[in-house]
Amino acid sequence: MFNIDLPKPTSPPENSEKRVFMNDANWDKIAIYLVGNQQRFRENIIIPRTVGPIQIKTNEEKRIERVMESCTFKSFCSCCIGYLLGGAIGWFSASVNPSLTSIEKPQTVREMVREIGSTASSYAKNFAVVGCVFTAIECTIESYRGKNDWKNSAYAGGLTGGIIGLRAGVKAGLFGAAGFAAFSTAIEYYMNHRS
């Protein structure tokens, strides 16, 4: 149909410079030389490139991390912190308890200290048990699911509230499960989304 006459390529004059074209492999080598790899190699370990100096953990550091991330250690710490917090709350609530300040029967200082001590001890034990049970269940659920999200707290709160509430009956166990699950989910949401 249409005949288009294209100019025929001419050979470059012999005195002009010959142009050199590079293939992709050569460009890649130049880019790696100028920019550098995104990974650095050390023996048989590939270490991602970071801004600061790289610190490789020693075996002792890894062992300590494993112990501190274990469910047993977390439960023990939660038990101790719960005991201290419960003791402080119990001491405060016993000191403002109206039965201690009644006018009908004046109490001695020894009786007041004994009463405050028993109330604080009761609160401390309860908080320690709740903290230990909740943390153990949450850590176990997190290990089983392999995720760290709000559902772990909700499930752990439901199981903890149900277990503690079952001492008073099935109905109390169900209410305890629902209440504790809602409370632990709200706390988890607040801790993750506060600004």
One Martini backbone bead per residue (centre of mass of N, CA, C, O) as a GRO file, in nm:
protein
  195
    1MET     BB    1   0.071   0.053  -0.031
    2PHE     BB    2   0.285   0.201   0.145
    3ASN     BB    3   0.580   0.384   0.079
    4ILE     BB    4   0.857   0.407   0.294
    5ASP     BB    5   1.141   0.601   0.312
    6LEU     BB    6   1.417   0.510   0.473
    7PRO     BB    7   1.694   0.572   0.610
    8LYS     BB    8   2.002   0.459   0.590
    9PRO     BB    9   2.240   0.338   0.761
   10THR     BB   10   2.535   0.475   0.871
   11SER     BB   11   2.853   0.482   0.901
   12PRO     BB   12   3.086   0.582   1.087
   13PRO     BB   13   3.332   0.754   1.102
   14GLU     BB   14   3.662   0.680   1.161
   15ASN     BB   15   3.729   0.947   1.348
   16SER     BB   16   3.517   0.882   1.537
   17GLU     BB   17   3.373   0.792   1.815
   18LYS     BB   18   3.309   0.511   1.996
   19ARG     BB   19   3.033   0.372   2.123
   20VAL     BB   20   2.937   0.251   2.451
   21PHE     BB   21   2.746  -0.020   2.552
   22MET     BB   22   2.554  -0.135   2.826
   23ASN     BB   23   2.457  -0.372   3.016
   24ASP     BB   24   2.274  -0.467   3.291
   25ALA     BB   25   2.504  -0.592   3.455
   26ASN     BB   26   2.683  -0.339   3.460
   27TRP     BB   27   2.480  -0.152   3.598
   28ASP     BB   28   2.453  -0.319   3.855
   29LYS     BB   29   2.748  -0.297   3.944
   30ILE     BB   30   2.749   0.010   3.969
   31ALA     BB   31   2.518   0.040   4.173
   32ILE     BB   32   2.646  -0.130   4.396
   33TYR     BB   33   2.901   0.042   4.422
   34LEU     BB   34   2.754   0.320   4.487
   35VAL     BB   35   2.520   0.226   4.692
   36GLY     BB   36   2.484  -0.062   4.776
   37ASN     BB   37   2.384  -0.281   4.979
   38GLN     BB   38   2.110  -0.390   5.192
   39GLN     BB   39   2.329  -0.599   5.282
   40ARG     BB   40   2.513  -0.764   5.529
   41PHE     BB   41   2.791  -0.979   5.582
   42ARG     BB   42   2.825  -1.241   5.840
   43GLU     BB   43   2.927  -1.498   5.753
   44ASN     BB   44   2.607  -1.668   5.770
   45ILE     BB   45   2.484  -1.378   5.825
   46ILE     BB   46   2.214  -1.166   5.764
   47ILE     BB   47   2.236  -0.813   5.794
   48PRO     BB   48   2.068  -0.549   5.827
   49ARG     BB   49   2.071  -0.230   5.740
   50THR     BB   50   2.169   0.039   5.948
   51VAL     BB   51   2.239   0.333   6.098
   52GLY     BB   52   2.367   0.204   6.323
   53PRO     BB   53   2.518   0.004   6.513
   54ILE     BB   54   2.576  -0.334   6.536
   55GLN     BB   55   2.421  -0.562   6.772
   56ILE     BB   56   2.504  -0.864   6.893
   57LYS     BB   57   2.374  -1.108   7.066
   58THR     BB   58   2.425  -1.284   7.325
   59ASN     BB   59   2.359  -1.570   7.492
   60GLU     BB   60   2.282  -1.430   7.759
   61GLU     BB   61   2.073  -1.234   7.642
   62LYS     BB   62   1.890  -1.451   7.523
   63ARG     BB   63   1.831  -1.598   7.789
   64ILE     BB   64   1.706  -1.355   7.939
   65GLU     BB   65   1.479  -1.305   7.737
   66ARG     BB   66   1.342  -1.581   7.767
   67VAL     BB   67   1.277  -1.550   8.068
   68MET     BB   68   1.120  -1.269   8.050
   69GLU     BB   69   0.907  -1.405   7.823
   70SER     BB   70   0.790  -1.587   8.015
   71CYS     BB   71   0.509  -1.688   8.180
   72THR     BB   72   0.628  -1.727   8.461
   73PHE     BB   73   0.758  -1.449   8.501
   74LYS     BB   74   0.508  -1.275   8.445
   75SER     BB   75   0.336  -1.397   8.673
   76PHE     BB   76   0.523  -1.328   8.908
   77CYS     BB   77   0.529  -1.021   8.865
   78SER     BB   78   0.222  -0.981   8.885
   79CYS     BB   79   0.195  -1.089   9.170
   80CYS     BB   80   0.380  -0.880   9.311
   81ILE     BB   81   0.238  -0.623   9.213
   82GLY     BB   82  -0.043  -0.700   9.319
   83TYR     BB   83   0.037  -0.714   9.616
   84LEU     BB   84   0.129  -0.419   9.647
   85LEU     BB   85  -0.126  -0.280   9.542
   86GLY     BB   86  -0.329  -0.418   9.733
   87GLY     BB   87  -0.200  -0.318   9.995
   88ALA     BB   88  -0.239  -0.015   9.940
   89ILE     BB   89  -0.546  -0.021   9.902
   90GLY     BB   90  -0.613  -0.159  10.173
   91TRP     BB   91  -0.492   0.056  10.355
   92PHE     BB   92  -0.668   0.288  10.258
   93SER     BB   93  -0.954   0.158  10.302
   94ALA     BB   94  -0.909   0.102  10.610
   95SER     BB   95  -0.858   0.404  10.699
   96VAL     BB   96  -1.171   0.485  10.582
   97ASN     BB   97  -1.320   0.307  10.763
   98PRO     BB   98  -1.598   0.340  10.968
   99SER     BB   99  -1.534   0.115  11.190
  100LEU     BB  100  -1.270   0.261  11.299
  101THR     BB  101  -1.439   0.552  11.363
  102SER     BB  102  -1.598   0.477  11.594
  103ILE     BB  103  -1.754   0.590  11.899
  104GLU     BB  104  -1.859   0.353  12.067
  105LYS     BB  105  -1.562   0.207  12.026
  106PRO     BB  106  -1.268   0.248  12.133
  107GLN     BB  107  -0.948   0.221  11.994
  108THR     BB  108  -0.653   0.107  11.964
  109VAL     BB  109  -0.369   0.114  11.788
  110ARG     BB  110  -0.328  -0.191  11.767
  111GLU     BB  111  -0.610  -0.258  11.651
  112MET     BB  112  -0.589  -0.079  11.400
  113VAL     BB  113  -0.335  -0.210  11.278
  114ARG     BB  114  -0.452  -0.494  11.260
  115GLU     BB  115  -0.692  -0.422  11.077
  116ILE     BB  116  -0.529  -0.298  10.845
  117GLY     BB  117  -0.349  -0.547  10.793
  118SER     BB  118  -0.574  -0.749  10.720
  119THR     BB  119  -0.694  -0.587  10.484
  120ALA     BB  120  -0.434  -0.558  10.318
  121SER     BB  121  -0.381  -0.864  10.291
  122SER     BB  122  -0.640  -0.935  10.144
  123TYR     BB  123  -0.599  -0.753   9.899
  124ALA     BB  124  -0.321  -0.860   9.814
  125LYS     BB  125  -0.406  -1.152   9.754
  126ASN     BB  126  -0.622  -1.090   9.542
  127PHE     BB  127  -0.444  -0.933   9.342
  128ALA     BB  128  -0.235  -1.156   9.299
  129VAL     BB  129  -0.425  -1.368   9.181
  130VAL     BB  130  -0.540  -1.207   8.948
  131GLY     BB  131  -0.271  -1.133   8.811
  132CYS     BB  132  -0.165  -1.421   8.769
  133VAL     BB  133  -0.401  -1.543   8.611
  134PHE     BB  134  -0.419  -1.338   8.382
  135THR     BB  135  -0.125  -1.359   8.277
  136ALA     BB  136  -0.118  -1.662   8.223
  137ILE     BB  137  -0.354  -1.667   8.020
  138GLU     BB  138  -0.253  -1.451   7.821
  139CYS     BB  139   0.020  -1.587   7.752
  140THR     BB  140  -0.099  -1.852   7.649
  141ILE     BB  141  -0.272  -1.731   7.424
  142GLU     BB  142  -0.043  -1.585   7.277
  143SER     BB  143   0.122  -1.841   7.218
  144TYR     BB  144  -0.099  -1.991   7.059
  145ARG     BB  145  -0.171  -1.760   6.843
  146GLY     BB  146   0.078  -1.553   6.768
  147LYS     BB  147  -0.050  -1.289   6.900
  148ASN     BB  148  -0.074  -0.916   6.966
  149ASP     BB  149  -0.388  -0.839   7.093
  150TRP     BB  150  -0.705  -0.767   7.218
  151LYS     BB  151  -0.808  -1.064   7.237
  152ASN     BB  152  -0.634  -1.166   7.466
  153SER     BB  153  -0.763  -0.988   7.689
  154ALA     BB  154  -1.051  -1.081   7.653
  155TYR     BB  155  -1.010  -1.383   7.706
  156ALA     BB  156  -0.863  -1.355   7.978
  157GLY     BB  157  -1.086  -1.197   8.122
  158GLY     BB  158  -1.309  -1.408   8.093
  159LEU     BB  159  -1.165  -1.641   8.240
  160THR     BB  160  -1.098  -1.499   8.503
  161GLY     BB  161  -1.386  -1.408   8.581
  162GLY     BB  162  -1.505  -1.693   8.575
  163ILE     BB  163  -1.324  -1.827   8.788
  164ILE     BB  164  -1.383  -1.626   9.019
  165GLY     BB  165  -1.706  -1.636   8.998
  166LEU     BB  166  -1.754  -1.950   9.058
  167ARG     BB  167  -1.752  -1.933   9.373
  168ALA     BB  168  -2.064  -1.800   9.355
  169GLY     BB  169  -2.136  -1.918   9.072
  170VAL     BB  170  -2.261  -1.921   8.756
  171LYS     BB  171  -2.375  -1.637   8.733
  172ALA     BB  172  -2.122  -1.496   8.846
  173GLY     BB  173  -1.931  -1.607   8.629
  174LEU     BB  174  -2.065  -1.467   8.386
  175PHE     BB  175  -2.044  -1.178   8.491
  176GLY     BB  176  -1.737  -1.183   8.538
  177ALA     BB  177  -1.656  -1.241   8.246
  178ALA     BB  178  -1.786  -0.995   8.113
  179GLY     BB  179  -1.661  -0.771   8.288
  180PHE     BB  180  -1.357  -0.846   8.259
  181ALA     BB  181  -1.347  -0.834   7.950
  182ALA     BB  182  -1.434  -0.539   7.919
  183PHE     BB  183  -1.213  -0.414   8.096
  184SER     BB  184  -0.958  -0.531   7.949
  185THR     BB  185  -1.029  -0.411   7.672
  186ALA     BB  186  -1.033  -0.114   7.756
  187ILE     BB  187  -0.743  -0.101   7.858
  188GLU     BB  188  -0.609  -0.191   7.595
  189TYR     BB  189  -0.718   0.040   7.422
  190TYR     BB  190  -0.600   0.272   7.588
  191MET     BB  191  -0.294   0.185   7.574
  192ASN     BB  192  -0.287   0.186   7.243
  193HIS     BB  193  -0.467   0.486   7.190
  194ARG     BB  194  -0.305   0.682   7.322
  195SER     BB  195  -0.162   1.030   7.290
   0.00000   0.00000   0.00000
